[in-house]
Tab-separated table of C-alpha atoms in Angstrom:
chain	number	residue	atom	x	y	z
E	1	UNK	CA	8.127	3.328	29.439
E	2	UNK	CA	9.353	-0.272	28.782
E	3	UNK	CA	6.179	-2.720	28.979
E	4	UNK	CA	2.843	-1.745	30.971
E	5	UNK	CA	1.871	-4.075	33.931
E	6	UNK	CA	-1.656	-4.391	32.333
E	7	UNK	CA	-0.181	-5.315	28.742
E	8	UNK	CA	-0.183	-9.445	27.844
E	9	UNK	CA	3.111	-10.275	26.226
E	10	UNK	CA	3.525	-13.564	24.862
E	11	UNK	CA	6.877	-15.365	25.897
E	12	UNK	CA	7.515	-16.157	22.044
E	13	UNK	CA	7.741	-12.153	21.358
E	14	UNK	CA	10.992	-10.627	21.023
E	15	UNK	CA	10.692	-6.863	21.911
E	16	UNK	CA	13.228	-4.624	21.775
E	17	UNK	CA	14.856	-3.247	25.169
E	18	UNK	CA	13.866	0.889	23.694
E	19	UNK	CA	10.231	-0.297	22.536
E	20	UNK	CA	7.074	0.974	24.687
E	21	UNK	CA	4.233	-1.140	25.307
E	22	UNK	CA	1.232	0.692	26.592
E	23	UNK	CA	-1.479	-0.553	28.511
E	24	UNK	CA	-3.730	-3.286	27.573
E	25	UNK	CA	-1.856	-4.018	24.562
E	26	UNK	CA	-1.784	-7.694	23.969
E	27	UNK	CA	0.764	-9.388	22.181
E	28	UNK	CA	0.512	-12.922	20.755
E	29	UNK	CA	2.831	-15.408	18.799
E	30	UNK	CA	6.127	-15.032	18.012
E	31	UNK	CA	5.932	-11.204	17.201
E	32	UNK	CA	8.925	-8.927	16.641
E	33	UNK	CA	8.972	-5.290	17.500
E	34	UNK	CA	11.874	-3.352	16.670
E	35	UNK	CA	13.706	-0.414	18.634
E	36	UNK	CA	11.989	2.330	19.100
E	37	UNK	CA	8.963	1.557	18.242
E	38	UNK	CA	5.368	2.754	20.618
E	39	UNK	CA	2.482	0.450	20.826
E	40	UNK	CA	-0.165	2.132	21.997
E	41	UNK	CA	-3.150	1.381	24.470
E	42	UNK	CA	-5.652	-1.583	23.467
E	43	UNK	CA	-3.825	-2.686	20.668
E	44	UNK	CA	-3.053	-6.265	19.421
E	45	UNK	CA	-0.610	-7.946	17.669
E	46	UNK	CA	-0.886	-11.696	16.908
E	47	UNK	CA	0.493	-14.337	15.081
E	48	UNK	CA	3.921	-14.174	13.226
E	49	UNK	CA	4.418	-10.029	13.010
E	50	UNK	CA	7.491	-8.552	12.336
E	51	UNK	CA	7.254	-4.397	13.402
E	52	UNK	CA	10.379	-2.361	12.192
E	53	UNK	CA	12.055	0.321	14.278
E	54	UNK	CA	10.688	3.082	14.885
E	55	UNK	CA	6.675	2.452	14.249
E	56	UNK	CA	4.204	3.468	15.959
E	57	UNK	CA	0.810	2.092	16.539
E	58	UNK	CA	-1.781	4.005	18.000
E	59	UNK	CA	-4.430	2.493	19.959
E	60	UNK	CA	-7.383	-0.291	19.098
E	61	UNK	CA	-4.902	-1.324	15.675
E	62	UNK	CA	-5.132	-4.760	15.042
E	63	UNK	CA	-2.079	-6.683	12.903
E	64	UNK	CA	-1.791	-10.239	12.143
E	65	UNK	CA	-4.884	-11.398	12.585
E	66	UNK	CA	-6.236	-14.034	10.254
E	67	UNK	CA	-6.761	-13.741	6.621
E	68	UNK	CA	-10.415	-13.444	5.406
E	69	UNK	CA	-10.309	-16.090	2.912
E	70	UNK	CA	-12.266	-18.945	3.245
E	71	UNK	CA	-9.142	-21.211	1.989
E	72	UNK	CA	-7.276	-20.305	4.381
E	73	UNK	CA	-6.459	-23.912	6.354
E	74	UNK	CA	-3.784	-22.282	9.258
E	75	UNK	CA	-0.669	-22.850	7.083
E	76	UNK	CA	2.158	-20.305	8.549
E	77	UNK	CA	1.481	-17.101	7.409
E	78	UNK	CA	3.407	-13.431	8.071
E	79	UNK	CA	2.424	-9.971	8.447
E	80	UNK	CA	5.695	-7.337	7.882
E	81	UNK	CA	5.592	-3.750	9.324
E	82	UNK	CA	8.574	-1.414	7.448
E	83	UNK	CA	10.106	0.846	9.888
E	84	UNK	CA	9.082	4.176	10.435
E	85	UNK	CA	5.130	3.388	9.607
E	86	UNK	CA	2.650	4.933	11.338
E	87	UNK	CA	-0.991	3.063	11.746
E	88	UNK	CA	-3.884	4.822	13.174
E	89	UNK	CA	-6.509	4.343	15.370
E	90	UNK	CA	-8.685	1.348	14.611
E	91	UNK	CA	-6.416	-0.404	11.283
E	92	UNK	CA	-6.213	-3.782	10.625
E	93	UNK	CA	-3.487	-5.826	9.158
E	94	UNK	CA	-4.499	-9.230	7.898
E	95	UNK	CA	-1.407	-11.928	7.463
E	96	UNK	CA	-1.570	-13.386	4.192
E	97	UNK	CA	-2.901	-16.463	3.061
E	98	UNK	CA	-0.528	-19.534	1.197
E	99	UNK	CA	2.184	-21.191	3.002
E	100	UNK	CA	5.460	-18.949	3.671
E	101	UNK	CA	3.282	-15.922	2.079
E	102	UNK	CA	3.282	-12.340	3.473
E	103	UNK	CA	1.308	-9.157	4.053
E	104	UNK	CA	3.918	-6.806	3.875
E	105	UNK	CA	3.735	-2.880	4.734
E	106	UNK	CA	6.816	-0.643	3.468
E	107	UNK	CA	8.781	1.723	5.625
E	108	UNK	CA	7.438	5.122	6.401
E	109	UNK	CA	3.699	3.994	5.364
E	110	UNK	CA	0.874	6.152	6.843
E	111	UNK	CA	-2.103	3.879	7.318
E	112	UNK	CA	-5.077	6.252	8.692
E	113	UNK	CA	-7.589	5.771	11.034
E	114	UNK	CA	-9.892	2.703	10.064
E	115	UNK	CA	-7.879	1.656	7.323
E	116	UNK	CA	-7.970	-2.101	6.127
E	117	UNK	CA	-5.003	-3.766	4.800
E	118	UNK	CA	-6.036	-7.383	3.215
E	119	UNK	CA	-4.375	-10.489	3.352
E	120	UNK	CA	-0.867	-10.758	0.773
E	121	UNK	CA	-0.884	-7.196	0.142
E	122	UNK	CA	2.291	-5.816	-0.850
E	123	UNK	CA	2.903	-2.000	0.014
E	124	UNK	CA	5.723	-0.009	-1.116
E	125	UNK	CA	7.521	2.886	0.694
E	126	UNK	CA	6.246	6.081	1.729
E	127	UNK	CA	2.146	5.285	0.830
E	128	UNK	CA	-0.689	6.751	2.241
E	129	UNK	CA	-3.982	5.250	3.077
E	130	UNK	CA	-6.282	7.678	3.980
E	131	UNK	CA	-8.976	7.314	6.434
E	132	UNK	CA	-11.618	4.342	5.881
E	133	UNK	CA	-9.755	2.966	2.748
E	134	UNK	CA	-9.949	-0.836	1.868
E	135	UNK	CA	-7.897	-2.434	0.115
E	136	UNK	CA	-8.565	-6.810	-0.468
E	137	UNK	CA	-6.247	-9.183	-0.826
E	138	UNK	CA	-3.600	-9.563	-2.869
E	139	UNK	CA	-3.804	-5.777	-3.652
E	140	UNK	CA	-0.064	-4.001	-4.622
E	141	UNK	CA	0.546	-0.750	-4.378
E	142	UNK	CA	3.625	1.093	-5.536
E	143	UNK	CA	6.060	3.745	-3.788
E	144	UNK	CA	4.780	7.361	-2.737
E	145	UNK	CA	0.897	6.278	-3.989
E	146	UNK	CA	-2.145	7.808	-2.246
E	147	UNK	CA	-5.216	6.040	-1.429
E	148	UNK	CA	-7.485	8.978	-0.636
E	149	UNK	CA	-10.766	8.070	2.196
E	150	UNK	CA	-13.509	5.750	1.676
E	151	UNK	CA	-12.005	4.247	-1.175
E	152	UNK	CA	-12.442	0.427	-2.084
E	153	UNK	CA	-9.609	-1.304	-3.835
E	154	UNK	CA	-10.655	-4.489	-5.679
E	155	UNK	CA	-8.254	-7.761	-4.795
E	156	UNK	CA	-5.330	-8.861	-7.038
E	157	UNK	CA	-5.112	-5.003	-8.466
E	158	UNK	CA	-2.436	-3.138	-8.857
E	159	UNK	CA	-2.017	1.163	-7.893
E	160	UNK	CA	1.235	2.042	-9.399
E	161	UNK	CA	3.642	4.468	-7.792
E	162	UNK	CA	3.329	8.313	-7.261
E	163	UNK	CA	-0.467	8.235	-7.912
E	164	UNK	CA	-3.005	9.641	-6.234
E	165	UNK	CA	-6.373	7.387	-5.988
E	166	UNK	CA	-9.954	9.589	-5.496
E	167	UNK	CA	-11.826	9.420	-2.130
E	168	UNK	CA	-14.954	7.919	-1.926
E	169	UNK	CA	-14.524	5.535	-4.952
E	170	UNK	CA	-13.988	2.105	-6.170
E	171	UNK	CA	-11.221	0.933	-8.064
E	172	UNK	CA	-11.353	-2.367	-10.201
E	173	UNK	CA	-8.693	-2.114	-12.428
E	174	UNK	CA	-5.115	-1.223	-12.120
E	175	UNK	CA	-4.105	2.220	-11.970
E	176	UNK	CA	-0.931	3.697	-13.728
E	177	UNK	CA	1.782	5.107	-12.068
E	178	UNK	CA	1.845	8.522	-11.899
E	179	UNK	CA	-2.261	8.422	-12.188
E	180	UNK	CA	-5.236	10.510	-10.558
E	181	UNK	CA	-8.435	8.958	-10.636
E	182	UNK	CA	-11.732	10.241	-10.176
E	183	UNK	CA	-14.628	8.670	-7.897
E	184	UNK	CA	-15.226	5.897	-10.964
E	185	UNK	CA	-11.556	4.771	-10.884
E	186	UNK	CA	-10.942	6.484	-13.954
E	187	UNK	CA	-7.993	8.166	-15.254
E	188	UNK	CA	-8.263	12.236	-14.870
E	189	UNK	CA	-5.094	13.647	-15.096
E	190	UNK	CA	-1.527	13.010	-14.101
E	191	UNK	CA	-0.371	13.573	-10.448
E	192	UNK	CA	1.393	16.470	-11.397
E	193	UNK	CA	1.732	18.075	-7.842
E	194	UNK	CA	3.690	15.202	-7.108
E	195	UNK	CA	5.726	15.427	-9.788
E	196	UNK	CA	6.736	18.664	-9.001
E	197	UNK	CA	7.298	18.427	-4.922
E	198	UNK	CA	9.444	15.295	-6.259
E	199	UNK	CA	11.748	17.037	-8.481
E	200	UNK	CA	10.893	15.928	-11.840
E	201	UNK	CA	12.368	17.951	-13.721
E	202	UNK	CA	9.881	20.145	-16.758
E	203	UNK	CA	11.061	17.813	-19.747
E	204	UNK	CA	10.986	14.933	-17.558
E	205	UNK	CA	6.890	15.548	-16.713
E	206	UNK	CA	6.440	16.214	-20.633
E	207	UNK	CA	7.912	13.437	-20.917
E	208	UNK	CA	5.241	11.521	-18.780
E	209	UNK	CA	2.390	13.830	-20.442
E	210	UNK	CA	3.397	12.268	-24.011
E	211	UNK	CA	3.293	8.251	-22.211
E	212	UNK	CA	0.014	9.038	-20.980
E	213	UNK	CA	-1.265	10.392	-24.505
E	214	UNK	CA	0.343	7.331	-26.401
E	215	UNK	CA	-1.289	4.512	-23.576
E	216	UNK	CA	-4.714	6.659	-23.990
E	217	UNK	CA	-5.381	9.037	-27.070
E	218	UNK	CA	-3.211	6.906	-30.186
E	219	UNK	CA	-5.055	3.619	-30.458
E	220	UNK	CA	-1.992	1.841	-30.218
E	221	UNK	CA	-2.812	-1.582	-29.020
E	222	UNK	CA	-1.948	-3.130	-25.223
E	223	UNK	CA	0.408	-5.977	-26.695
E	224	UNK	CA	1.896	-3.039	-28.453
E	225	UNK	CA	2.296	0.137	-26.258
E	226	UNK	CA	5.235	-0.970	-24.107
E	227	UNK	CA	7.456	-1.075	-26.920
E	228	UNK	CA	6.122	2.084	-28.221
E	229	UNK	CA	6.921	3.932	-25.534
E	230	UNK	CA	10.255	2.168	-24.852
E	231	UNK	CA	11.174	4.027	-28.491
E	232	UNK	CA	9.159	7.517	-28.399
E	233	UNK	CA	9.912	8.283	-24.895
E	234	UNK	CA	13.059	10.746	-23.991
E	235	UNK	CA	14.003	9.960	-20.329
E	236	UNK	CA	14.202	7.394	-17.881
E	237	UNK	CA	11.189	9.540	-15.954
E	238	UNK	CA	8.864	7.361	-17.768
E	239	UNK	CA	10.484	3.528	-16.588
E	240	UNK	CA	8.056	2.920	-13.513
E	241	UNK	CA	4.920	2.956	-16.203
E	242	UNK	CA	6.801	1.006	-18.767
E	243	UNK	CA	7.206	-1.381	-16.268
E	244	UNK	CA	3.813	-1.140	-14.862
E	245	UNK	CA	2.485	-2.009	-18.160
E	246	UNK	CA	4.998	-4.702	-18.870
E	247	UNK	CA	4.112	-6.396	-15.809
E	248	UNK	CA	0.850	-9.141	-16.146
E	249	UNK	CA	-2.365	-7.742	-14.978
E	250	UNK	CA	-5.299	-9.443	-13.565
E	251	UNK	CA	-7.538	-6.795	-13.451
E	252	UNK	CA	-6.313	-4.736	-16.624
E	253	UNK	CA	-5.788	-1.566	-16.791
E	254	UNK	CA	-7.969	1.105	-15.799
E	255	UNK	CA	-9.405	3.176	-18.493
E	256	UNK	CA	-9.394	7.280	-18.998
E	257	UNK	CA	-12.184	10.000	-18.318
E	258	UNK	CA	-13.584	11.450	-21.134
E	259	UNK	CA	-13.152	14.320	-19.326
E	260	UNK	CA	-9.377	13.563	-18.557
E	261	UNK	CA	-7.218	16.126	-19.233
Protein backbone atom coordinates (compact mmCIF):
# COMPACT_ATOMS: atom_id res chain seq x y z
CA UNK A 1 0.00 0.00 0.00
CA UNK A 2 1.79 3.22 -1.13
CA UNK A 3 -0.36 6.36 0.15
CA UNK A 4 -4.26 6.07 1.02
CA UNK A 5 -6.65 8.29 -1.10
CA UNK A 6 -8.13 9.62 2.23
CA UNK A 7 -4.54 10.47 3.74
CA UNK A 8 -3.42 14.54 3.43
CA UNK A 9 0.19 14.66 2.35
CA UNK A 10 1.82 17.85 2.33
CA UNK A 11 3.81 18.66 -0.98
CA UNK A 12 6.95 19.61 1.28
CA UNK A 13 7.07 15.76 2.59
CA UNK A 14 9.49 13.51 1.14
CA UNK A 15 8.20 9.87 1.55
CA UNK A 16 9.87 7.10 0.58
CA UNK A 17 8.62 5.05 -2.64
CA UNK A 18 8.36 1.45 0.05
CA UNK A 19 6.61 3.60 2.92
CA UNK A 20 2.70 2.97 3.62
CA UNK A 21 0.47 5.66 4.47
CA UNK A 22 -2.83 4.53 5.84
CA UNK A 23 -5.94 6.23 5.84
CA UNK A 24 -6.62 9.51 7.32
CA UNK A 25 -3.14 10.03 8.19
CA UNK A 26 -2.23 13.61 7.72
CA UNK A 27 1.05 14.77 7.03
CA UNK A 28 2.26 18.37 7.42
CA UNK A 29 5.59 20.36 6.81
CA UNK A 30 8.48 19.25 5.40
CA UNK A 31 8.40 15.68 7.02
CA UNK A 32 10.68 12.79 6.08
CA UNK A 33 9.68 9.19 6.27
CA UNK A 34 12.12 6.68 5.50
CA UNK A 35 11.78 3.21 3.58
CA UNK A 36 9.86 0.95 4.97
CA UNK A 37 8.31 2.53 7.33
CA UNK A 38 3.93 2.06 8.13
CA UNK A 39 1.97 4.98 9.26
CA UNK A 40 -0.97 3.91 10.46
CA UNK A 41 -4.71 5.15 10.34
CA UNK A 42 -5.51 8.73 11.96
CA UNK A 43 -2.16 9.59 12.62
CA UNK A 44 -0.30 12.96 12.22
CA UNK A 45 2.87 14.14 11.57
CA UNK A 46 3.65 17.89 11.43
CA UNK A 47 6.22 20.26 11.29
CA UNK A 48 9.95 19.41 10.53
CA UNK A 49 9.93 15.31 11.35
CA UNK A 50 12.45 13.19 10.26
CA UNK A 51 11.04 9.14 10.59
CA UNK A 52 13.88 6.51 9.99
CA UNK A 53 13.38 3.31 8.02
CA UNK A 54 11.62 0.94 9.08
CA UNK A 55 9.18 2.61 11.94
CA UNK A 56 6.10 2.09 12.47
CA UNK A 57 3.40 4.21 13.86
CA UNK A 58 0.28 2.88 14.87
CA UNK A 59 -2.78 4.82 14.74
CA UNK A 60 -4.02 8.32 16.59
CA UNK A 61 0.21 9.01 17.31
CA UNK A 62 0.90 12.44 17.12
CA UNK A 63 4.81 13.72 16.32
CA UNK A 64 5.98 17.15 15.86
CA UNK A 65 3.56 19.00 17.22
CA UNK A 66 4.46 22.09 19.18
CA UNK A 67 6.46 22.28 22.26
CA UNK A 68 4.55 23.02 25.54
CA UNK A 69 6.63 25.77 26.69
CA UNK A 70 5.33 28.98 27.02
CA UNK A 71 8.75 30.50 25.44
CA UNK A 72 8.41 28.94 22.71
CA UNK A 73 8.15 32.03 19.89
CA UNK A 74 7.97 29.52 16.43
CA UNK A 75 11.78 29.49 15.94
CA UNK A 76 12.55 26.20 13.67
CA UNK A 77 12.41 23.38 15.69
CA UNK A 78 12.92 19.30 14.84
CA UNK A 79 11.51 16.18 16.00
CA UNK A 80 13.95 12.87 14.97
CA UNK A 81 12.46 9.31 14.81
CA UNK A 82 15.60 6.48 14.86
CA UNK A 83 14.81 3.70 12.62
CA UNK A 84 13.28 0.69 13.64
CA UNK A 85 11.03 2.52 16.56
CA UNK A 86 7.86 1.49 17.21
CA UNK A 87 5.15 4.16 18.77
CA UNK A 88 1.85 3.06 19.96
CA UNK A 89 -1.48 3.98 19.88
CA UNK A 90 -2.19 7.48 21.11
CA UNK A 91 1.92 8.91 21.73
CA UNK A 92 2.93 12.17 21.29
CA UNK A 93 6.17 13.60 20.18
CA UNK A 94 6.70 17.25 20.95
CA UNK A 95 9.60 19.11 18.68
CA UNK A 96 11.85 20.86 20.86
CA UNK A 97 12.02 24.26 21.82
CA UNK A 98 15.39 26.80 20.98
CA UNK A 99 16.39 27.55 17.54
CA UNK A 100 18.06 24.51 15.50
CA UNK A 101 17.14 22.29 18.77
CA UNK A 102 15.76 18.71 18.58
CA UNK A 103 13.52 16.08 20.14
CA UNK A 104 15.25 13.18 19.17
CA UNK A 105 14.05 9.36 19.58
CA UNK A 106 16.87 6.55 19.09
CA UNK A 107 16.58 3.58 16.81
CA UNK A 108 14.64 0.57 17.88
CA UNK A 109 12.73 2.68 20.75
CA UNK A 110 9.40 1.17 21.94
CA UNK A 111 7.19 4.06 22.94
CA UNK A 112 3.78 2.39 24.36
CA UNK A 113 0.44 3.27 24.10
CA UNK A 114 -0.21 6.89 25.55
CA UNK A 115 3.22 7.65 26.06
CA UNK A 116 4.43 11.41 26.12
CA UNK A 117 7.71 12.39 24.84
CA UNK A 118 8.46 16.28 25.81
CA UNK A 119 9.98 18.85 23.94
CA UNK A 120 14.31 18.47 23.56
CA UNK A 121 14.27 15.10 24.88
CA UNK A 122 17.09 13.06 23.93
CA UNK A 123 16.48 9.15 23.80
CA UNK A 124 19.05 6.63 23.32
CA UNK A 125 18.79 3.23 21.52
CA UNK A 126 16.76 0.37 22.31
CA UNK A 127 14.46 2.24 25.38
CA UNK A 128 11.25 1.41 26.47
CA UNK A 129 8.46 3.60 27.58
CA UNK A 130 5.87 1.76 28.94
CA UNK A 131 2.30 2.55 28.74
CA UNK A 132 1.10 6.13 30.12
CA UNK A 133 4.74 7.28 30.93
CA UNK A 134 5.66 11.07 30.82
CA UNK A 135 8.54 12.26 30.44
CA UNK A 136 8.99 16.70 30.27
CA UNK A 137 11.23 18.44 28.51
CA UNK A 138 14.59 18.33 28.26
CA UNK A 139 14.48 14.81 29.86
CA UNK A 140 17.65 12.25 28.63
CA UNK A 141 17.52 8.94 28.82
CA UNK A 142 20.32 6.50 28.17
CA UNK A 143 20.60 3.18 25.96
CA UNK A 144 18.51 -0.09 26.84
CA UNK A 145 16.63 2.04 29.96
CA UNK A 146 13.04 1.17 30.95
CA UNK A 147 10.46 3.57 31.88
CA UNK A 148 7.90 1.23 33.41
CA UNK A 149 3.72 2.66 33.18
CA UNK A 150 2.34 5.63 34.75
CA UNK A 151 5.54 6.97 35.55
CA UNK A 152 6.31 10.84 35.61
CA UNK A 153 9.78 11.96 34.71
CA UNK A 154 10.64 15.47 35.98
CA UNK A 155 12.23 17.94 33.05
CA UNK A 156 16.01 18.47 32.60
CA UNK A 157 16.63 14.83 34.42
CA UNK A 158 18.62 12.40 33.46
CA UNK A 159 17.74 8.06 33.49
CA UNK A 160 21.02 6.54 32.75
CA UNK A 161 21.41 3.45 30.61
CA UNK A 162 20.34 -0.22 31.32
CA UNK A 163 18.00 0.86 34.18
CA UNK A 164 14.84 -0.02 34.87
CA UNK A 165 12.49 2.98 36.29
CA UNK A 166 9.25 1.70 38.70
CA UNK A 167 5.65 2.03 37.36
CA UNK A 168 3.41 4.24 38.83
CA UNK A 169 6.05 6.70 40.24
CA UNK A 170 7.69 9.99 40.00
CA UNK A 171 11.13 10.60 39.37
CA UNK A 172 12.88 14.01 40.26
CA UNK A 173 16.28 13.31 40.29
CA UNK A 174 18.59 11.53 38.01
CA UNK A 175 18.80 7.94 38.07
CA UNK A 176 22.11 5.89 37.71
CA UNK A 177 22.82 3.70 35.10
CA UNK A 178 22.32 0.37 35.74
CA UNK A 179 19.51 1.52 38.52
CA UNK A 180 15.98 0.10 39.68
CA UNK A 181 13.88 2.41 41.40
CA UNK A 182 10.99 1.95 43.44
CA UNK A 183 7.54 3.98 43.22
CA UNK A 184 9.50 7.09 45.21
CA UNK A 185 12.28 7.25 42.57
CA UNK A 186 14.56 5.72 44.85
CA UNK A 187 17.38 3.49 44.34
CA UNK A 188 16.41 -0.41 45.19
CA UNK A 189 18.71 -2.54 43.68
CA UNK A 190 20.75 -2.91 40.55
CA UNK A 191 19.09 -4.08 37.25
CA UNK A 192 20.65 -7.22 37.51
CA UNK A 193 18.32 -9.18 35.05
CA UNK A 194 19.63 -6.97 32.60
CA UNK A 195 22.88 -7.45 33.34
CA UNK A 196 22.69 -10.89 32.88
CA UNK A 197 20.41 -11.18 29.46
CA UNK A 198 23.28 -8.58 28.36
CA UNK A 199 26.23 -10.63 28.95
CA UNK A 200 27.98 -9.03 31.71
CA UNK A 201 30.06 -11.18 32.65
CA UNK A 202 29.99 -12.39 36.98
CA UNK A 203 33.14 -10.16 37.89
CA UNK A 204 31.99 -7.57 35.65
CA UNK A 205 28.35 -7.22 37.75
CA UNK A 206 30.55 -7.39 41.09
CA UNK A 207 32.17 -5.05 39.72
CA UNK A 208 29.02 -2.73 39.38
CA UNK A 209 27.75 -4.09 42.95
CA UNK A 210 31.07 -2.51 44.58
CA UNK A 211 30.30 1.22 42.38
CA UNK A 212 26.97 1.17 43.72
CA UNK A 213 28.21 0.51 47.45
CA UNK A 214 31.05 3.23 47.12
CA UNK A 215 28.32 6.10 45.40
CA UNK A 216 25.81 4.92 48.38
CA UNK A 217 27.08 3.08 51.63
CA UNK A 218 31.02 4.88 52.06
CA UNK A 219 30.26 8.53 52.66
CA UNK A 220 32.57 9.46 50.13
CA UNK A 221 31.61 12.85 48.96
CA UNK A 222 29.90 13.78 45.25
CA UNK A 223 32.97 16.07 44.18
CA UNK A 224 34.87 13.03 45.23
CA UNK A 225 33.29 9.66 44.10
CA UNK A 226 34.16 9.80 40.39
CA UNK A 227 37.68 9.60 41.04
CA UNK A 228 37.17 7.01 43.59
CA UNK A 229 35.72 4.78 41.53
CA UNK A 230 37.94 5.59 38.51
CA UNK A 231 40.81 3.90 41.05
CA UNK A 232 38.83 1.03 43.07
CA UNK A 233 36.94 -0.22 40.19
CA UNK A 234 38.34 -3.46 38.11
CA UNK A 235 36.69 -3.28 34.62
CA UNK A 236 35.52 -1.08 32.09
CA UNK A 237 31.75 -2.57 33.07
CA UNK A 238 31.53 0.28 35.37
CA UNK A 239 32.42 3.46 32.57
CA UNK A 240 28.66 4.37 31.69
CA UNK A 241 28.15 5.37 35.67
CA UNK A 242 31.49 7.01 35.92
CA UNK A 243 30.42 8.98 33.26
CA UNK A 244 26.96 9.47 34.42
CA UNK A 245 28.30 10.94 37.49
CA UNK A 246 30.96 12.97 35.79
CA UNK A 247 28.48 14.54 33.70
CA UNK A 248 26.66 18.04 35.36
CA UNK A 249 23.34 17.39 36.86
CA UNK A 250 20.46 19.63 37.27
CA UNK A 251 18.41 17.63 39.22
CA UNK A 252 21.16 15.63 41.27
CA UNK A 253 21.26 12.46 41.81
CA UNK A 254 18.66 10.34 43.08
CA UNK A 255 19.14 8.95 46.46
CA UNK A 256 18.97 5.03 47.79
CA UNK A 257 16.12 3.05 49.69
CA UNK A 258 16.79 2.26 52.99
CA UNK A 259 15.53 -0.78 52.06
CA UNK A 260 17.89 -1.07 48.92
CA UNK A 261 19.60 -4.01 48.66
Amino acid sequence: MPIHATAVVDPQADIHSSAQIASYVVIDGPVTVGAGCVIEPFTRLTGSVEVGPDCRIHSHVAIGDIPQDRRFAGENTRCVIGAGSILREGATVHRATGEGNATIIGERCFLMTNAHVGHNCVLGNDVTLISGSLLGGHVRIGDKAVVSGNTAVHQFTRIGFMSMVAGVSAVVQDVPPFAMTDHRGRVVGLNLVGLKRAGYTAEQREDIKTAFKLLYRSGIASAQIVEVLRSECRTDAVAPLIEFLAETSSRGICAASRGGR
